[in-house]
Amino acid sequence: MSASLLRRMLYLLAVAMPLAGSHATAAEKLKAVASFSILGDLVSQVGGERVEVKTLVGPNGDAHVYEPKPDDARSIAAADIIFVNGLGFEGWLGRLRDASGKANVITLSAGVTPNGIDPHAWQSVPNTRIYVRNIAQSLCALDAAGCPAYKANAEAYELQLQALDADIREMFAAIPQDRRIVITSHDAFGYFAREYGVTFLAPEGVSTDSEASAQDVARLIRQIREKKAVALFVESISDPRLIDQISRETGIKAGGALYSDALSDEQGPAATYIAMMRQNAILLVKAMQES
Ligand code: ZN
């Protein structure tokens, strides 16, 4: 056996064997899986130090059309608890979950008033407060010793969400109703629309799994002209070409990229849920004021 092979084997043994004395650190953390990046942030906010969070669909990923990787099945098999959005958002998750035999799957939208078939409930901050309470409750059920910490984290985070919600309302309050009309790639902002009084028009439906037809686009262009939309937005998860085409045909200017279904990477402007909601509101209001 060569020396380098021996070294590699020893290394593998060392990383595979739990070390005596390391018990109190990583080994004791609860293992949570979150289906996509926005939930991953919320679970981290509430779980804090006691929970290790693995996110399946990462930053800038499209959870509507995600194809699970072998690594995801391993993460789910190893998880103590799995957090999903529900409302039909993660169609791909069912098979993974069934294959793993996991029962501890928490649907975070439980308790939200559904907006038709639209799964994007987190686009309303009051709904996200419901998600946060669901996370705290389910972590408490799993780990009683950590419950005071989960509750304290959730309460502190909810205060930040309350402030965020108030800020967004204040930002839109100054915009006349007839200027609050914009276009996005897919219908991801129904809850935002209902909560904050903005009208969103989109060529694609509430999922990204089917492309907009030529008729959809023609209908949208008619709507844009009738309703006098003020700006167009691409989405971080979507192909910008269709929005570019609509921009050329209608002469309406592009207002930047909104974050609907995923956070940005850490260097981006939407690395957390709160940063994402703020960034979206800032871009929307700016476009409405400037148009
Ligand atoms: Zn979506």
XYZ file of C-alpha atoms and ligand atoms in Angstrom:
292
model
C 0.000 0.000 0.000
C 1.378 3.377 -0.944
C 1.910 6.016 1.688
C -0.541 8.400 0.048
C -3.286 5.782 -0.074
C -2.707 4.984 3.582
C -2.934 8.665 4.440
C -6.201 8.941 2.549
C -7.662 5.940 4.328
C -6.671 7.289 7.717
C -8.219 10.618 6.804
C -11.466 8.968 5.765
C -11.578 6.985 8.990
C -10.992 10.143 10.994
C -13.830 12.058 9.365
C -16.171 9.071 9.511
C -15.641 8.323 13.196
C -17.346 10.519 15.754
C -14.632 11.931 17.975
C -14.935 11.672 21.727
C -15.437 15.132 23.170
C -16.988 16.628 20.010
C -20.387 15.636 21.303
C -21.522 19.053 22.400
C -20.963 20.744 19.026
C -22.207 19.848 15.567
C -23.319 16.332 16.466
C -26.051 17.605 18.752
C -27.675 20.044 16.369
C -31.074 19.154 14.992
C -30.931 18.416 11.283
C -33.573 20.358 9.380
C -34.224 20.345 5.656
C -35.999 23.284 3.996
C -37.381 22.802 0.501
C -36.173 26.173 -0.851
C -33.989 29.138 0.079
C -36.654 31.446 1.538
C -37.815 28.778 3.992
C -34.168 27.959 4.732
C -33.643 31.522 5.976
C -36.817 31.480 8.102
C -35.892 28.151 9.716
C -32.370 29.454 10.460
C -33.810 32.600 12.051
C -35.927 30.533 14.466
C -33.615 27.540 14.898
C -30.538 29.640 15.635
C -27.565 27.771 17.048
C -29.438 24.560 17.757
C -30.486 23.730 14.219
C -28.435 22.904 11.142
C -30.438 23.825 8.049
C -29.958 22.237 4.649
C -31.786 23.900 1.752
C -32.740 21.808 -1.286
C -33.468 24.484 -3.928
C -30.766 27.087 -3.335
C -30.421 30.830 -4.083
C -31.744 31.893 -7.509
C -33.202 28.381 -8.019
C -36.675 27.746 -9.434
C -38.544 25.411 -7.066
C -41.473 24.998 -9.507
C -39.438 22.922 -11.944
C -36.688 21.584 -9.689
C -35.252 18.137 -10.312
C -34.082 16.520 -7.078
C -30.475 15.330 -6.851
C -29.279 12.094 -5.216
C -27.787 14.262 -2.468
C -31.288 15.592 -1.641
C -32.560 12.087 -0.884
C -29.614 11.626 1.486
C -30.349 14.959 3.219
C -33.986 13.999 3.678
C -33.090 10.543 5.001
C -30.752 12.147 7.576
C -33.151 14.938 8.609
C -34.977 15.169 11.943
C -37.536 17.527 10.440
C -38.471 18.735 6.947
C -40.057 22.111 6.195
C -42.106 22.651 3.053
C -44.300 25.472 1.793
C -47.238 23.348 0.651
C -50.084 24.817 -1.455
C -48.806 22.659 -4.332
C -45.474 24.504 -4.592
C -43.073 21.567 -4.291
C -44.622 18.962 -6.598
C -41.276 17.168 -6.894
C -40.909 16.636 -3.156
C -43.588 13.983 -2.655
C -41.670 11.118 -4.226
C -38.478 11.987 -2.350
C -40.336 12.147 0.933
C -42.297 8.946 0.357
C -39.116 7.107 -0.616
C -37.471 8.192 2.647
C -40.473 7.183 4.774
C -40.229 10.466 6.684
C -43.249 11.483 8.712
C -41.959 14.683 10.255
C -42.851 17.020 7.400
C -44.115 20.468 8.423
C -46.219 22.486 5.982
C -45.421 26.090 6.807
C -48.364 27.648 4.957
C -50.780 25.891 7.348
C -53.100 28.575 8.724
C -52.663 30.972 5.769
C -55.809 31.992 3.859
C -55.119 30.596 0.354
C -55.313 32.928 -2.641
C -56.788 30.490 -5.179
C -54.147 28.119 -6.553
C -51.291 30.555 -5.892
C -48.583 28.973 -3.663
C -46.469 32.147 -3.084
C -47.963 32.956 0.336
C -44.610 34.241 1.716
C -44.986 37.328 -0.480
C -47.226 38.737 2.259
C -45.285 39.557 5.438
C -48.257 38.779 7.748
C -48.361 35.299 6.177
C -44.652 34.868 6.865
C -45.336 35.598 10.522
C -47.628 32.537 10.430
C -44.765 30.511 8.889
C -42.458 31.656 11.706
C -44.913 30.584 14.394
C -45.329 27.210 12.684
C -41.547 26.751 12.672
C -41.242 27.595 16.384
C -44.108 25.279 17.305
C -42.740 22.311 15.376
C -39.182 22.775 16.685
C -40.560 22.978 20.242
C -42.450 19.727 19.691
C -39.235 18.047 18.579
C -36.789 19.570 21.073
C -38.362 20.663 24.366
C -35.004 21.735 25.825
C -34.567 24.213 22.978
C -38.104 25.541 23.115
C -37.378 28.736 25.118
C -34.656 29.639 22.600
C -36.906 28.928 19.592
C -39.687 31.038 21.087
C -37.323 33.909 21.868
C -35.802 33.780 18.362
C -39.255 33.694 16.777
C -40.489 36.642 18.845
C -37.421 38.754 18.030
C -37.725 37.912 14.345
C -41.445 38.652 14.326
C -40.689 42.144 15.614
C -38.423 42.644 12.585
C -41.178 41.332 10.313
C -43.695 43.716 11.872
C -41.350 46.625 11.167
C -40.799 45.397 7.605
C -44.543 45.152 7.004
C -45.093 48.694 8.309
C -42.261 50.029 6.105
C -43.672 48.421 2.958
C -47.132 49.840 3.636
C -45.674 53.287 4.204
C -43.643 53.114 0.991
C -46.728 52.360 -1.118
C -49.014 54.780 0.720
C -47.588 57.712 -1.234
C -48.279 56.111 -4.651
C -51.667 56.817 -6.299
C -53.671 53.667 -6.989
C -53.643 54.100 -10.790
C -49.838 54.021 -10.847
C -49.550 50.776 -8.925
C -49.695 48.523 -12.002
C -46.650 46.507 -13.101
C -45.720 43.440 -15.143
C -43.693 40.427 -14.005
C -42.700 37.122 -15.652
C -44.924 34.734 -13.709
C -47.851 35.235 -11.376
C -45.855 35.096 -8.146
C -47.100 38.243 -6.439
C -50.781 37.552 -5.802
C -50.340 37.659 -2.013
C -48.179 40.777 -2.258
C -50.872 42.342 -4.475
C -53.624 41.568 -1.997
C -51.613 42.718 1.014
C -50.103 45.935 -0.350
C -52.539 47.045 -3.056
C -50.417 46.566 -6.185
C -51.671 45.079 -9.476
C -49.333 42.596 -11.180
C -49.884 41.390 -14.745
C -47.920 38.348 -15.960
C -47.602 36.306 -19.167
C -47.104 33.088 -17.202
C -49.397 31.590 -14.575
C -48.740 30.822 -10.921
C -46.141 28.226 -11.906
C -43.192 28.431 -14.316
C -43.703 24.881 -15.575
C -45.410 25.872 -18.834
C -44.332 28.635 -21.170
C -46.610 31.510 -22.045
C -48.270 30.995 -25.450
C -48.337 33.631 -28.197
C -51.980 34.201 -27.230
C -51.055 34.737 -23.574
C -48.516 37.351 -24.639
C -50.939 39.092 -27.021
C -53.596 39.177 -24.288
C -51.098 40.587 -21.816
C -49.978 43.315 -24.234
C -53.638 44.343 -24.685
C -54.067 44.423 -20.892
C -50.900 46.456 -20.446
C -52.183 49.105 -22.875
C -55.703 49.177 -21.403
C -54.588 49.300 -17.775
C -51.564 51.537 -18.387
C -48.957 49.477 -16.577
C -46.049 51.631 -15.414
C -43.085 49.227 -15.486
C -41.877 45.737 -16.339
C -39.841 43.523 -14.062
C -37.849 40.407 -14.790
C -37.535 37.824 -12.026
C -34.307 36.425 -10.696
C -35.493 32.861 -11.413
C -36.923 33.434 -14.904
C -35.597 33.798 -18.421
C -35.720 37.567 -19.148
C -36.300 37.231 -22.920
C -40.082 37.285 -22.822
C -40.149 40.375 -20.605
C -37.602 42.045 -22.911
C -39.849 41.293 -25.882
C -42.903 42.759 -24.128
C -40.848 45.805 -23.192
C -39.929 46.363 -26.864
C -43.507 45.888 -28.071
C -45.142 48.150 -25.502
C -42.364 50.686 -24.988
C -42.662 50.223 -21.217
C -39.335 50.397 -19.447
C -37.748 47.650 -17.390
C -37.556 48.291 -13.632
C -35.025 45.628 -12.676
C -35.233 42.109 -11.217
C -37.711 41.105 -8.524
C -37.101 38.177 -6.199
C -40.215 36.026 -6.084
C -39.407 32.389 -5.330
C -35.775 32.391 -4.216
C -33.237 34.492 -2.351
C -30.144 35.872 -4.083
C -26.705 34.560 -3.198
C -24.991 36.186 -0.239
C -23.475 39.009 -2.293
C -26.819 39.825 -3.919
C -29.476 42.299 -2.772
C -31.873 39.617 -1.460
C -29.733 37.337 0.671
C -32.393 37.082 3.392
C -36.195 37.135 3.381
C -36.262 40.629 4.907
C -33.708 41.966 2.402
C -35.700 40.373 -0.430
C -39.013 41.977 0.541
C -37.348 45.347 1.052
C -35.517 45.153 -2.279
C -38.725 44.272 -4.153
C -40.678 47.104 -2.522
C -37.895 49.632 -3.223
C -37.712 48.665 -6.931
C -41.502 48.709 -7.347
C -41.978 52.078 -5.672
C -39.042 53.621 -7.575
C -40.520 52.524 -10.906
C -43.961 53.822 -9.949
C -42.562 57.187 -8.918
C -40.372 57.606 -11.982
C -42.776 56.535 -14.701
Zn -43.345 30.964 -8.511
